PDB file of C-alpha atoms in Angstrom:
ATOM      1  CA  MET A   1      -0.131   0.028   0.234  1.00 58.00           C
ATOM      2  CA  GLY A   2       1.403   3.503  -0.802  1.00 65.00           C
ATOM      3  CA  GLN A   3       2.170   6.128   1.496  1.00 79.00           C
ATOM      4  CA  ASP A   4       0.909   9.133  -0.557  1.00 76.00           C
ATOM      5  CA  HIS A   5       4.439  10.523  -1.186  1.00 83.00           C
ATOM      6  CA  GLY A   6       4.487  10.331  -5.021  1.00 88.00           C
ATOM      7  CA  PRO A   7       2.825  12.188  -7.687  1.00 88.00           C
ATOM      8  CA  THR A   8      -0.643  11.367  -8.790  1.00 88.00           C
ATOM      9  CA  PRO A   9      -0.994  10.308 -12.666  1.00 90.00           C
ATOM     10  CA  ALA A  10      -2.679  13.734 -13.294  1.00 90.00           C
ATOM     11  CA  GLU A  11       0.352  15.424 -11.815  1.00 91.00           C
ATOM     12  CA  PHE A  12       2.518  13.406 -13.834  1.00 94.00           C
ATOM     13  CA  VAL A  13       0.918  15.026 -16.578  1.00 95.00           C
ATOM     14  CA  LEU A  14       2.181  18.503 -15.231  1.00 95.00           C
ATOM     15  CA  HIS A  15       5.593  17.232 -15.165  1.00 96.00           C
ATOM     16  CA  ALA A  16       5.516  16.041 -18.519  1.00 97.00           C
ATOM     17  CA  LEU A  17       4.223  19.323 -19.750  1.00 97.00           C
ATOM     18  CA  ALA A  18       6.978  21.222 -17.791  1.00 97.00           C
ATOM     19  CA  ALA A  19       9.974  18.616 -19.047  1.00 97.00           C
ATOM     20  CA  CYS A  20       8.674  19.020 -22.607  1.00 98.00           C
ATOM     21  CA  LEU A  21       8.577  22.933 -22.832  1.00 98.00           C
ATOM     22  CA  THR A  22      11.752  22.958 -20.852  1.00 97.00           C
ATOM     23  CA  ALA A  23      13.778  20.451 -22.951  1.00 97.00           C
ATOM     24  CA  GLY A  24      12.079  22.175 -26.208  1.00 97.00           C
ATOM     25  CA  LEU A  25      13.542  25.710 -25.053  1.00 97.00           C
ATOM     26  CA  ALA A  26      17.034  24.263 -24.072  1.00 97.00           C
ATOM     27  CA  ASN A  27      17.220  23.117 -27.439  1.00 97.00           C
ATOM     28  CA  ILE A  28      16.084  25.904 -29.584  1.00 98.00           C
ATOM     29  CA  ALA A  29      18.165  27.891 -27.479  1.00 97.00           C
ATOM     30  CA  ALA A  30      21.188  25.972 -28.507  1.00 97.00           C
ATOM     31  CA  ALA A  31      20.359  26.039 -32.080  1.00 97.00           C
ATOM     32  CA  ARG A  32      20.125  29.821 -31.979  1.00 96.00           C
ATOM     33  CA  ARG A  33      23.678  29.737 -30.188  1.00 97.00           C
ATOM     34  CA  VAL A  34      21.794  31.430 -27.134  1.00 97.00           C
ATOM     35  CA  ARG A  35      23.441  30.351 -23.953  1.00 97.00           C
ATOM     36  CA  LEU A  36      21.055  30.108 -20.931  1.00 97.00           C
ATOM     37  CA  THR A  37      22.465  30.671 -17.570  1.00 97.00           C
ATOM     38  CA  GLN A  38      19.051  29.975 -15.697  1.00 97.00           C
ATOM     39  CA  VAL A  39      16.032  28.149 -16.641  1.00 96.00           C
ATOM     40  CA  ARG A  40      13.070  27.152 -14.056  1.00 96.00           C
ATOM     41  CA  SER A  41       9.646  26.111 -15.147  1.00 96.00           C
ATOM     42  CA  THR A  42       6.790  25.479 -12.696  1.00 95.00           C
ATOM     43  CA  VAL A  43       3.588  24.226 -13.731  1.00 95.00           C
ATOM     44  CA  THR A  44       0.240  24.490 -11.606  1.00 94.00           C
ATOM     45  CA  GLY A  45      -3.114  23.597 -12.151  1.00 93.00           C
ATOM     46  CA  ASP A  46      -6.600  24.063 -10.473  1.00 94.00           C
ATOM     47  CA  ILE A  47      -8.389  20.942 -10.175  1.00 92.00           C
ATOM     48  CA  ASP A  48     -11.463  20.404  -8.030  1.00 93.00           C
ATOM     49  CA  LEU A  49     -11.366  16.934  -6.639  1.00 91.00           C
ATOM     50  CA  ASN A  50     -15.459  16.567  -6.308  1.00 94.00           C
ATOM     51  CA  GLY A  51     -15.201  15.977 -10.142  1.00 93.00           C
ATOM     52  CA  THR A  52     -12.510  13.367  -9.862  1.00 89.00           C
ATOM     53  CA  LEU A  53     -14.253  11.716  -6.764  1.00 92.00           C
ATOM     54  CA  GLY A  54     -17.485  11.654  -8.710  1.00 92.00           C
ATOM     55  CA  LEU A  55     -18.884  13.594  -5.955  1.00 96.00           C
ATOM     56  CA  ASN A  56     -20.272  16.534  -8.137  1.00 96.00           C
ATOM     57  CA  PRO A  57     -21.229  15.452 -11.919  1.00 94.00           C
ATOM     58  CA  ASP A  58     -21.375  19.171 -12.565  1.00 96.00           C
ATOM     59  CA  VAL A  59     -17.324  19.374 -12.142  1.00 95.00           C
ATOM     60  CA  ARG A  60     -15.070  18.174 -14.660  1.00 92.00           C
ATOM     61  CA  ASN A  61     -12.821  15.219 -13.617  1.00 91.00           C
ATOM     62  CA  GLY A  62      -9.521  17.048 -14.720  1.00 90.00           C
ATOM     63  CA  TYR A  63      -7.545  20.200 -14.291  1.00 93.00           C
ATOM     64  CA  GLN A  64      -9.767  23.373 -15.041  1.00 94.00           C
ATOM     65  CA  GLN A  65      -6.626  25.638 -15.783  1.00 95.00           C
ATOM     66  CA  LEU A  66      -2.880  24.916 -15.892  1.00 96.00           C
ATOM     67  CA  THR A  67      -0.212  27.566 -15.450  1.00 97.00           C
ATOM     68  CA  VAL A  68       3.324  27.419 -16.695  1.00 97.00           C
ATOM     69  CA  ARG A  69       5.864  29.878 -15.584  1.00 97.00           C
ATOM     70  CA  PHE A  70       9.372  30.166 -16.584  1.00 97.00           C
ATOM     71  CA  THR A  71      12.283  31.980 -14.939  1.00 97.00           C
ATOM     72  CA  ILE A  72      14.783  32.521 -17.736  1.00 97.00           C
ATOM     73  CA  LYS A  73      18.355  34.123 -17.809  1.00 97.00           C
ATOM     74  CA  GLY A  74      20.855  34.127 -20.523  1.00 97.00           C
ATOM     75  CA  ASP A  75      22.982  35.861 -23.022  1.00 96.00           C
ATOM     76  CA  THR A  76      20.359  37.672 -25.053  1.00 95.00           C
ATOM     77  CA  PRO A  77      17.763  40.325 -24.675  1.00 96.00           C
ATOM     78  CA  ALA A  78      14.198  39.524 -22.521  1.00 96.00           C
ATOM     79  CA  GLU A  79      12.297  39.555 -25.736  1.00 97.00           C
ATOM     80  CA  LYS A  80      14.531  36.969 -27.563  1.00 96.00           C
ATOM     81  CA  LEU A  81      14.097  34.630 -24.496  1.00 97.00           C
ATOM     82  CA  ARG A  82      10.357  35.073 -24.587  1.00 97.00           C
ATOM     83  CA  GLU A  83      10.663  34.139 -28.315  1.00 97.00           C
ATOM     84  CA  LEU A  84      12.297  30.714 -27.240  1.00 97.00           C
ATOM     85  CA  VAL A  85       9.418  30.018 -25.205  1.00 97.00           C
ATOM     86  CA  THR A  86       6.962  30.870 -27.741  1.00 97.00           C
ATOM     87  CA  GLN A  87       8.768  28.721 -30.001  1.00 98.00           C
ATOM     88  CA  SER A  88       9.235  25.819 -27.600  1.00 98.00           C
ATOM     89  CA  ARG A  89       5.409  25.877 -27.142  1.00 97.00           C
ATOM     90  CA  ALA A  90       4.589  25.935 -30.830  1.00 98.00           C
ATOM     91  CA  ARG A  91       6.860  22.739 -31.051  1.00 97.00           C
ATOM     92  CA  SER A  92       5.912  20.927 -27.930  1.00 98.00           C
ATOM     93  CA  ALA A  93       4.313  17.329 -28.317  1.00 97.00           C
ATOM     94  CA  VAL A  94       2.970  17.260 -24.901  1.00 97.00           C
ATOM     95  CA  TYR A  95       1.394  21.062 -24.935  1.00 97.00           C
ATOM     96  CA  ASP A  96      -0.339  19.794 -28.383  1.00 97.00           C
ATOM     97  CA  ILE A  97      -1.689  16.782 -26.523  1.00 96.00           C
ATOM     98  CA  ILE A  98      -2.807  18.918 -23.873  1.00 95.00           C
ATOM     99  CA  THR A  99      -4.406  21.719 -25.567  1.00 96.00           C
ATOM    100  CA  ASN A 100      -5.848  19.995 -28.558  1.00 96.00           C
ATOM    101  CA  ARG A 101      -8.500  17.063 -28.402  1.00 91.00           C
ATOM    102  CA  VAL A 102      -6.813  13.758 -29.050  1.00 94.00           C
ATOM    103  CA  PRO A 103      -8.963  10.572 -29.906  1.00 95.00           C
ATOM    104  CA  VAL A 104      -8.449   8.070 -27.498  1.00 95.00           C
ATOM    105  CA  THR A 105      -9.082   4.455 -28.044  1.00 97.00           C
ATOM    106  CA  ILE A 106      -9.608   2.076 -25.183  1.00 97.00           C
ATOM    107  CA  GLU A 107      -9.496  -1.579 -26.007  1.00 97.00           C
ATOM    108  CA  VAL A 108     -10.404  -4.244 -23.323  1.00 98.00           C
ATOM    109  CA  ASP A 109      -9.231  -7.954 -23.808  1.00 97.00           C
ATOM    110  CA  THR A 110     -10.764 -10.261 -20.971  1.00 96.00           C
ATOM    111  CA  ARG A 111      -9.381 -13.558 -22.097  1.00 92.00           C
TER     112      ARG A 111
END
């Protein structure tokens, strides 16, 4: 039995989003020869457990809102650093999965 010390599956999604955006940011910076001296990303989400636990059918099961915050420092002006984040978001597979409806097929084999 678990001790409630690890992330929930829904929290893993937040980690995936932060990791994808941050890795993309670093790759884009390297390709543009921008030297980054600090990169920190934090993702927070608003979730109402009344939906997840089935206590209120009017509340959705997942996050209502996600916020990604970056702290970035490097050898280029602030506007160029912001452009790195914009490009990372545009190329992020995880951001795309979260923000666009992705068809999911669930198959059950009971044999």
